[in-house]
Amino acid sequence: MLYYVSGTVTLLEPGLAVIDCGGVGYGCRITAYTAGQLKLNQQAKLFITESIREDAFDLYGFSSREEQRCYELLTSVNGVGPKAAMAILSAGSPQNFTLAVMTGDEKLLTAAQGVGKKIAQRIILELKDKLGGGSLDFSSGAAPTLPVQTGNQAALAHAALQELGYSPVEISQALKGADPNASTEELVRYALRAMVMKG
């Protein structure tokens, strides 16, 4: 199994990057977001998700674990294949995608080629809890690190954001000024908005 590839970007085309790793060129399917992080003839590291079928062996490359996680969540939704997932993630950053799901915004999802309203609604329905902390899996060791007095909702929001790949420092800064009595979902939305605005 390939976890990541690291090397020189020798080819960069819409939807494709070739990374030279010790003389072997790995062709990776990429989103527009990841393409924006890459530069021809410069070093790059892409996290890899493999797709193996009878007639194809594709590598999907992502510039961050956060984007890779969004891709894997998308392809877990019935009716969303790799092509649709890549199209959705090409429509914006991983933060924008997460915010769209959390706020029930179908527009960003349907802006992707081949994604209709029904698929967008299914994505929001199936992923909202996974992104918002309703069914968090703490087995990864991503334990809440907020002080106890901030309440369980803040701790769950903190853990949900850690699951998306944000550091405790980034989360604490993004949650500054948030209503301590807000729900988990509201706190996650607040933090994601702050991160989107920041960069």
PDB file of C-alpha atoms in Angstrom:
ATOM      1  CA  MET A   1       0.000   0.000   0.000  1.00  0.00           C
ATOM      2  CA  LEU A   2       1.230   3.486  -0.867  1.00  0.00           C
ATOM      3  CA  TYR A   3       0.820   6.021   1.951  1.00  0.00           C
ATOM      4  CA  TYR A   4       2.431   8.970   0.197  1.00  0.00           C
ATOM      5  CA  VAL A   5       4.812   9.812  -2.630  1.00  0.00           C
ATOM      6  CA  SER A   6       7.508  12.456  -2.294  1.00  0.00           C
ATOM      7  CA  GLY A   7       9.678  13.781  -5.087  1.00  0.00           C
ATOM      8  CA  THR A   8       9.933  16.216  -7.976  1.00  0.00           C
ATOM      9  CA  VAL A   9       6.848  17.298  -9.914  1.00  0.00           C
ATOM     10  CA  THR A  10       7.775  16.441 -13.515  1.00  0.00           C
ATOM     11  CA  LEU A  11       4.347  16.864 -15.115  1.00  0.00           C
ATOM     12  CA  LEU A  12       1.438  19.028 -14.070  1.00  0.00           C
ATOM     13  CA  GLU A  13      -1.788  18.976 -16.070  1.00  0.00           C
ATOM     14  CA  PRO A  14      -5.448  19.570 -15.160  1.00  0.00           C
ATOM     15  CA  GLY A  15      -6.348  16.628 -12.932  1.00  0.00           C
ATOM     16  CA  LEU A  16      -2.919  14.976 -13.128  1.00  0.00           C
ATOM     17  CA  ALA A  17       0.494  15.301 -11.500  1.00  0.00           C
ATOM     18  CA  VAL A  18       3.499  13.055 -12.065  1.00  0.00           C
ATOM     19  CA  ILE A  19       5.895  12.797  -9.125  1.00  0.00           C
ATOM     20  CA  ASP A  20       9.393  11.434  -9.792  1.00  0.00           C
ATOM     21  CA  CYS A  21      10.462   9.279  -6.843  1.00  0.00           C
ATOM     22  CA  GLY A  22      13.958   7.944  -7.391  1.00  0.00           C
ATOM     23  CA  GLY A  23      13.546   7.610 -11.145  1.00  0.00           C
ATOM     24  CA  VAL A  24      10.012   6.194 -11.034  1.00  0.00           C
ATOM     25  CA  GLY A  25       7.207   8.524 -12.099  1.00  0.00           C
ATOM     26  CA  TYR A  26       3.948   8.113 -10.182  1.00  0.00           C
ATOM     27  CA  GLY A  27       0.933   9.512 -12.033  1.00  0.00           C
ATOM     28  CA  CYS A  28      -1.555  10.847  -9.486  1.00  0.00           C
ATOM     29  CA  ARG A  29      -5.037  12.126 -10.109  1.00  0.00           C
ATOM     30  CA  ILE A  30      -5.396  15.442  -8.275  1.00  0.00           C
ATOM     31  CA  THR A  31      -7.970  18.104  -7.488  1.00  0.00           C
ATOM     32  CA  ALA A  32      -7.730  21.736  -8.573  1.00  0.00           C
ATOM     33  CA  TYR A  33      -7.018  22.587  -4.925  1.00  0.00           C
ATOM     34  CA  THR A  34      -3.998  20.264  -4.767  1.00  0.00           C
ATOM     35  CA  ALA A  35      -2.819  21.465  -8.194  1.00  0.00           C
ATOM     36  CA  GLY A  36      -2.701  24.965  -6.748  1.00  0.00           C
ATOM     37  CA  GLN A  37      -0.232  23.745  -4.094  1.00  0.00           C
ATOM     38  CA  LEU A  38       2.152  22.208  -6.637  1.00  0.00           C
ATOM     39  CA  LYS A  39       4.837  23.732  -8.848  1.00  0.00           C
ATOM     40  CA  LEU A  40       6.534  22.120 -11.822  1.00  0.00           C
ATOM     41  CA  ASN A  41      10.115  20.917 -11.197  1.00  0.00           C
ATOM     42  CA  GLN A  42       9.805  21.472  -7.458  1.00  0.00           C
ATOM     43  CA  GLN A  43       9.611  19.012  -4.549  1.00  0.00           C
ATOM     44  CA  ALA A  44       6.182  17.868  -3.426  1.00  0.00           C
ATOM     45  CA  LYS A  45       4.567  15.311  -1.160  1.00  0.00           C
ATOM     46  CA  LEU A  46       1.169  13.812  -1.939  1.00  0.00           C
ATOM     47  CA  PHE A  47      -0.861  11.556   0.346  1.00  0.00           C
ATOM     48  CA  ILE A  48      -2.162   8.629  -1.688  1.00  0.00           C
ATOM     49  CA  THR A  49      -5.469   6.796  -1.841  1.00  0.00           C
ATOM     50  CA  GLU A  50      -5.400   3.818  -4.197  1.00  0.00           C
ATOM     51  CA  SER A  51      -8.319   2.700  -6.351  1.00  0.00           C
ATOM     52  CA  ILE A  52      -7.887  -0.793  -7.744  1.00  0.00           C
ATOM     53  CA  ARG A  53     -10.428  -2.265 -10.159  1.00  0.00           C
ATOM     54  CA  GLU A  54     -10.291  -5.045 -12.758  1.00  0.00           C
ATOM     55  CA  ASP A  55      -9.548  -2.590 -15.555  1.00  0.00           C
ATOM     56  CA  ALA A  56      -7.643   0.161 -13.722  1.00  0.00           C
ATOM     57  CA  PHE A  57      -5.199   0.984 -10.944  1.00  0.00           C
ATOM     58  CA  ASP A  58      -5.488   4.672 -10.088  1.00  0.00           C
ATOM     59  CA  LEU A  59      -3.610   6.769  -7.562  1.00  0.00           C
ATOM     60  CA  TYR A  60      -5.381   9.775  -6.073  1.00  0.00           C
ATOM     61  CA  GLY A  61      -2.970  12.319  -4.600  1.00  0.00           C
ATOM     62  CA  PHE A  62      -3.756  14.992  -2.016  1.00  0.00           C
ATOM     63  CA  SER A  63      -1.608  17.819  -0.699  1.00  0.00           C
ATOM     64  CA  SER A  64      -2.989  17.356   2.830  1.00  0.00           C
ATOM     65  CA  ARG A  65      -4.401  14.613   5.028  1.00  0.00           C
ATOM     66  CA  GLU A  66      -7.439  16.815   5.515  1.00  0.00           C
ATOM     67  CA  GLU A  67      -8.298  16.779   1.815  1.00  0.00           C
ATOM     68  CA  GLN A  68      -7.624  13.044   1.651  1.00  0.00           C
ATOM     69  CA  ARG A  69     -10.015  12.455   4.553  1.00  0.00           C
ATOM     70  CA  CYS A  70     -12.702  14.517   2.793  1.00  0.00           C
ATOM     71  CA  TYR A  71     -12.219  12.375  -0.331  1.00  0.00           C
ATOM     72  CA  GLU A  72     -12.505   9.142   1.639  1.00  0.00           C
ATOM     73  CA  LEU A  73     -15.653  10.376   3.384  1.00  0.00           C
ATOM     74  CA  LEU A  74     -17.181  11.393   0.059  1.00  0.00           C
ATOM     75  CA  THR A  75     -16.505   8.043  -1.595  1.00  0.00           C
ATOM     76  CA  SER A  76     -18.106   6.286   1.389  1.00  0.00           C
ATOM     77  CA  VAL A  77     -21.429   7.852   0.360  1.00  0.00           C
ATOM     78  CA  ASN A  78     -23.572   5.605  -1.842  1.00  0.00           C
ATOM     79  CA  GLY A  79     -23.594   6.931  -5.393  1.00  0.00           C
ATOM     80  CA  VAL A  80     -20.438   9.043  -5.058  1.00  0.00           C
ATOM     81  CA  GLY A  81     -17.514   7.618  -6.997  1.00  0.00           C
ATOM     82  CA  PRO A  82     -13.915   8.845  -7.252  1.00  0.00           C
ATOM     83  CA  LYS A  83     -14.689  11.110 -10.227  1.00  0.00           C
ATOM     84  CA  ALA A  84     -17.542  12.914  -8.459  1.00  0.00           C
ATOM     85  CA  ALA A  85     -15.549  13.189  -5.215  1.00  0.00           C
ATOM     86  CA  MET A  86     -12.605  14.779  -7.040  1.00  0.00           C
ATOM     87  CA  ALA A  87     -14.952  17.179  -8.850  1.00  0.00           C
ATOM     88  CA  ILE A  88     -16.528  18.275  -5.558  1.00  0.00           C
ATOM     89  CA  LEU A  89     -13.153  18.827  -3.902  1.00  0.00           C
ATOM     90  CA  SER A  90     -11.953  20.753  -6.962  1.00  0.00           C
ATOM     91  CA  ALA A  91     -14.772  23.255  -6.421  1.00  0.00           C
ATOM     92  CA  GLY A  92     -13.092  24.635  -3.294  1.00  0.00           C
ATOM     93  CA  SER A  93     -10.797  23.963  -0.366  1.00  0.00           C
ATOM     94  CA  PRO A  94     -11.355  21.110   2.130  1.00  0.00           C
ATOM     95  CA  GLN A  95     -12.475  23.784   4.618  1.00  0.00           C
ATOM     96  CA  ASN A  96     -15.095  25.084   2.188  1.00  0.00           C
ATOM     97  CA  PHE A  97     -16.361  21.554   1.527  1.00  0.00           C
ATOM     98  CA  THR A  98     -16.630  20.834   5.259  1.00  0.00           C
ATOM     99  CA  LEU A  99     -18.415  24.127   5.844  1.00  0.00           C
ATOM    100  CA  ALA A 100     -20.857  23.374   3.007  1.00  0.00           C
ATOM    101  CA  VAL A 101     -21.755  20.018   4.569  1.00  0.00           C
ATOM    102  CA  MET A 102     -22.059  21.471   8.081  1.00  0.00           C
ATOM    103  CA  THR A 103     -24.325  24.310   6.917  1.00  0.00           C
ATOM    104  CA  GLY A 104     -26.347  22.212   4.460  1.00  0.00           C
ATOM    105  CA  ASP A 105     -25.213  24.343   1.513  1.00  0.00           C
ATOM    106  CA  GLU A 106     -26.017  22.335  -1.615  1.00  0.00           C
ATOM    107  CA  LYS A 107     -24.735  25.007  -4.022  1.00  0.00           C
ATOM    108  CA  LEU A 108     -21.047  24.243  -3.576  1.00  0.00           C
ATOM    109  CA  LEU A 109     -21.685  20.527  -4.042  1.00  0.00           C
ATOM    110  CA  THR A 110     -23.928  20.850  -7.113  1.00  0.00           C
ATOM    111  CA  ALA A 111     -21.404  23.237  -8.688  1.00  0.00           C
ATOM    112  CA  ALA A 112     -19.246  20.166  -9.301  1.00  0.00           C
ATOM    113  CA  GLN A 113     -19.720  18.479 -12.668  1.00  0.00           C
ATOM    114  CA  GLY A 114     -21.993  15.444 -12.514  1.00  0.00           C
ATOM    115  CA  VAL A 115     -23.346  16.142  -9.024  1.00  0.00           C
ATOM    116  CA  GLY A 116     -27.092  16.687  -8.866  1.00  0.00           C
ATOM    117  CA  LYS A 117     -29.318  17.909  -6.063  1.00  0.00           C
ATOM    118  CA  LYS A 118     -30.211  14.399  -4.827  1.00  0.00           C
ATOM    119  CA  ILE A 119     -26.559  13.364  -4.502  1.00  0.00           C
ATOM    120  CA  ALA A 120     -25.742  16.665  -2.762  1.00  0.00           C
ATOM    121  CA  GLN A 121     -28.560  16.089  -0.261  1.00  0.00           C
ATOM    122  CA  ARG A 122     -27.347  12.532   0.381  1.00  0.00           C
ATOM    123  CA  ILE A 123     -23.789  13.754   0.985  1.00  0.00           C
ATOM    124  CA  ILE A 124     -25.004  16.338   3.502  1.00  0.00           C
ATOM    125  CA  LEU A 125     -27.294  13.832   5.232  1.00  0.00           C
ATOM    126  CA  GLU A 126     -24.656  11.098   5.539  1.00  0.00           C
ATOM    127  CA  LEU A 127     -21.613  13.229   6.350  1.00  0.00           C
ATOM    128  CA  LYS A 128     -23.022  15.958   8.569  1.00  0.00           C
ATOM    129  CA  ASP A 129     -22.789  13.872  11.743  1.00  0.00           C
ATOM    130  CA  LYS A 130     -19.365  12.499  10.821  1.00  0.00           C
ATOM    131  CA  LEU A 131     -17.981  16.002  10.310  1.00  0.00           C
ATOM    132  CA  GLY A 132     -19.877  17.574  13.181  1.00  0.00           C
ATOM    133  CA  GLY A 133     -18.991  15.218  16.001  1.00  0.00           C
ATOM    134  CA  GLY A 134     -22.291  13.345  16.222  1.00  0.00           C
ATOM    135  CA  SER A 135     -20.594   9.990  15.674  1.00  0.00           C
ATOM    136  CA  LEU A 136     -16.963  10.662  16.449  1.00  0.00           C
ATOM    137  CA  ASP A 137     -14.578   7.779  16.767  1.00  0.00           C
ATOM    138  CA  PHE A 138     -12.025   8.535  19.494  1.00  0.00           C
ATOM    139  CA  SER A 139     -10.073   5.334  18.790  1.00  0.00           C
ATOM    140  CA  SER A 140      -7.546   7.349  16.768  1.00  0.00           C
ATOM    141  CA  GLY A 141      -6.373   8.937  19.987  1.00  0.00           C
ATOM    142  CA  ALA A 142      -7.632  12.401  19.087  1.00  0.00           C
ATOM    143  CA  ALA A 143      -8.832  13.273  22.556  1.00  0.00           C
ATOM    144  CA  PRO A 144     -10.310  16.664  23.454  1.00  0.00           C
ATOM    145  CA  THR A 145      -7.762  18.999  25.024  1.00  0.00           C
ATOM    146  CA  LEU A 146      -9.975  21.933  25.979  1.00  0.00           C
ATOM    147  CA  PRO A 147     -10.348  22.699  29.698  1.00  0.00           C
ATOM    148  CA  VAL A 148     -13.224  20.828  31.343  1.00  0.00           C
ATOM    149  CA  GLN A 149     -15.069  24.027  32.274  1.00  0.00           C
ATOM    150  CA  THR A 150     -15.696  24.850  28.597  1.00  0.00           C
ATOM    151  CA  GLY A 151     -18.262  22.063  28.488  1.00  0.00           C
ATOM    152  CA  ASN A 152     -18.786  18.833  26.586  1.00  0.00           C
ATOM    153  CA  GLN A 153     -20.014  20.572  23.402  1.00  0.00           C
ATOM    154  CA  ALA A 154     -16.750  22.493  23.062  1.00  0.00           C
ATOM    155  CA  ALA A 155     -14.752  19.323  23.728  1.00  0.00           C
ATOM    156  CA  LEU A 156     -16.670  17.446  21.007  1.00  0.00           C
ATOM    157  CA  ALA A 157     -16.209  20.343  18.577  1.00  0.00           C
ATOM    158  CA  HIS A 158     -12.493  20.369  19.371  1.00  0.00           C
ATOM    159  CA  ALA A 159     -12.253  16.613  18.741  1.00  0.00           C
ATOM    160  CA  ALA A 160     -14.226  16.889  15.486  1.00  0.00           C
ATOM    161  CA  LEU A 161     -11.839  19.554  14.203  1.00  0.00           C
ATOM    162  CA  GLN A 162      -8.841  17.435  15.234  1.00  0.00           C
ATOM    163  CA  GLU A 163     -10.316  14.571  13.195  1.00  0.00           C
ATOM    164  CA  LEU A 164     -10.187  16.910  10.189  1.00  0.00           C
ATOM    165  CA  GLY A 165      -6.483  17.439  10.727  1.00  0.00           C
ATOM    166  CA  TYR A 166      -6.366  20.785  12.548  1.00  0.00           C
ATOM    167  CA  SER A 167      -3.870  21.252  15.360  1.00  0.00           C
ATOM    168  CA  PRO A 168      -4.983  22.148  18.917  1.00  0.00           C
ATOM    169  CA  VAL A 169      -3.420  25.601  18.509  1.00  0.00           C
ATOM    170  CA  GLU A 170      -5.319  26.279  15.256  1.00  0.00           C
ATOM    171  CA  ILE A 171      -8.569  25.074  16.841  1.00  0.00           C
ATOM    172  CA  SER A 172      -8.149  27.183  19.980  1.00  0.00           C
ATOM    173  CA  GLN A 173      -7.513  30.295  17.881  1.00  0.00           C
ATOM    174  CA  ALA A 174     -10.482  29.568  15.596  1.00  0.00           C
ATOM    175  CA  LEU A 175     -12.821  29.077  18.576  1.00  0.00           C
ATOM    176  CA  LYS A 176     -11.869  32.369  20.251  1.00  0.00           C
ATOM    177  CA  GLY A 177     -14.968  34.455  20.774  1.00  0.00           C
ATOM    178  CA  ALA A 178     -17.371  31.554  20.200  1.00  0.00           C
ATOM    179  CA  ASP A 179     -20.468  31.270  22.381  1.00  0.00           C
ATOM    180  CA  PRO A 180     -19.553  28.752  25.143  1.00  0.00           C
ATOM    181  CA  ASN A 181     -23.202  27.648  25.281  1.00  0.00           C
ATOM    182  CA  ALA A 182     -23.396  26.886  21.547  1.00  0.00           C
ATOM    183  CA  SER A 183     -24.011  23.364  20.261  1.00  0.00           C
ATOM    184  CA  THR A 184     -21.234  21.177  18.882  1.00  0.00           C
ATOM    185  CA  GLU A 185     -22.406  21.814  15.321  1.00  0.00           C
ATOM    186  CA  GLU A 186     -22.525  25.589  15.844  1.00  0.00           C
ATOM    187  CA  LEU A 187     -19.025  25.605  17.325  1.00  0.00           C
ATOM    188  CA  VAL A 188     -17.607  23.568  14.433  1.00  0.00           C
ATOM    189  CA  ARG A 189     -19.268  25.915  11.933  1.00  0.00           C
ATOM    190  CA  TYR A 190     -17.891  28.933  13.788  1.00  0.00           C
ATOM    191  CA  ALA A 191     -14.345  27.535  13.759  1.00  0.00           C
ATOM    192  CA  LEU A 192     -14.493  26.519  10.106  1.00  0.00           C
ATOM    193  CA  ARG A 193     -15.755  29.948   9.088  1.00  0.00           C
ATOM    194  CA  ALA A 194     -12.880  31.542  11.028  1.00  0.00           C
ATOM    195  CA  MET A 195     -10.370  29.273   9.261  1.00  0.00           C
ATOM    196  CA  VAL A 196     -11.880  29.928   5.829  1.00  0.00           C
ATOM    197  CA  MET A 197     -11.753  33.678   6.434  1.00  0.00           C
ATOM    198  CA  LYS A 198      -8.150  33.394   7.611  1.00  0.00           C
ATOM    199  CA  GLY A 199      -6.878  31.618   4.547  1.00  0.00           C
TER     200      GLY A 199
END
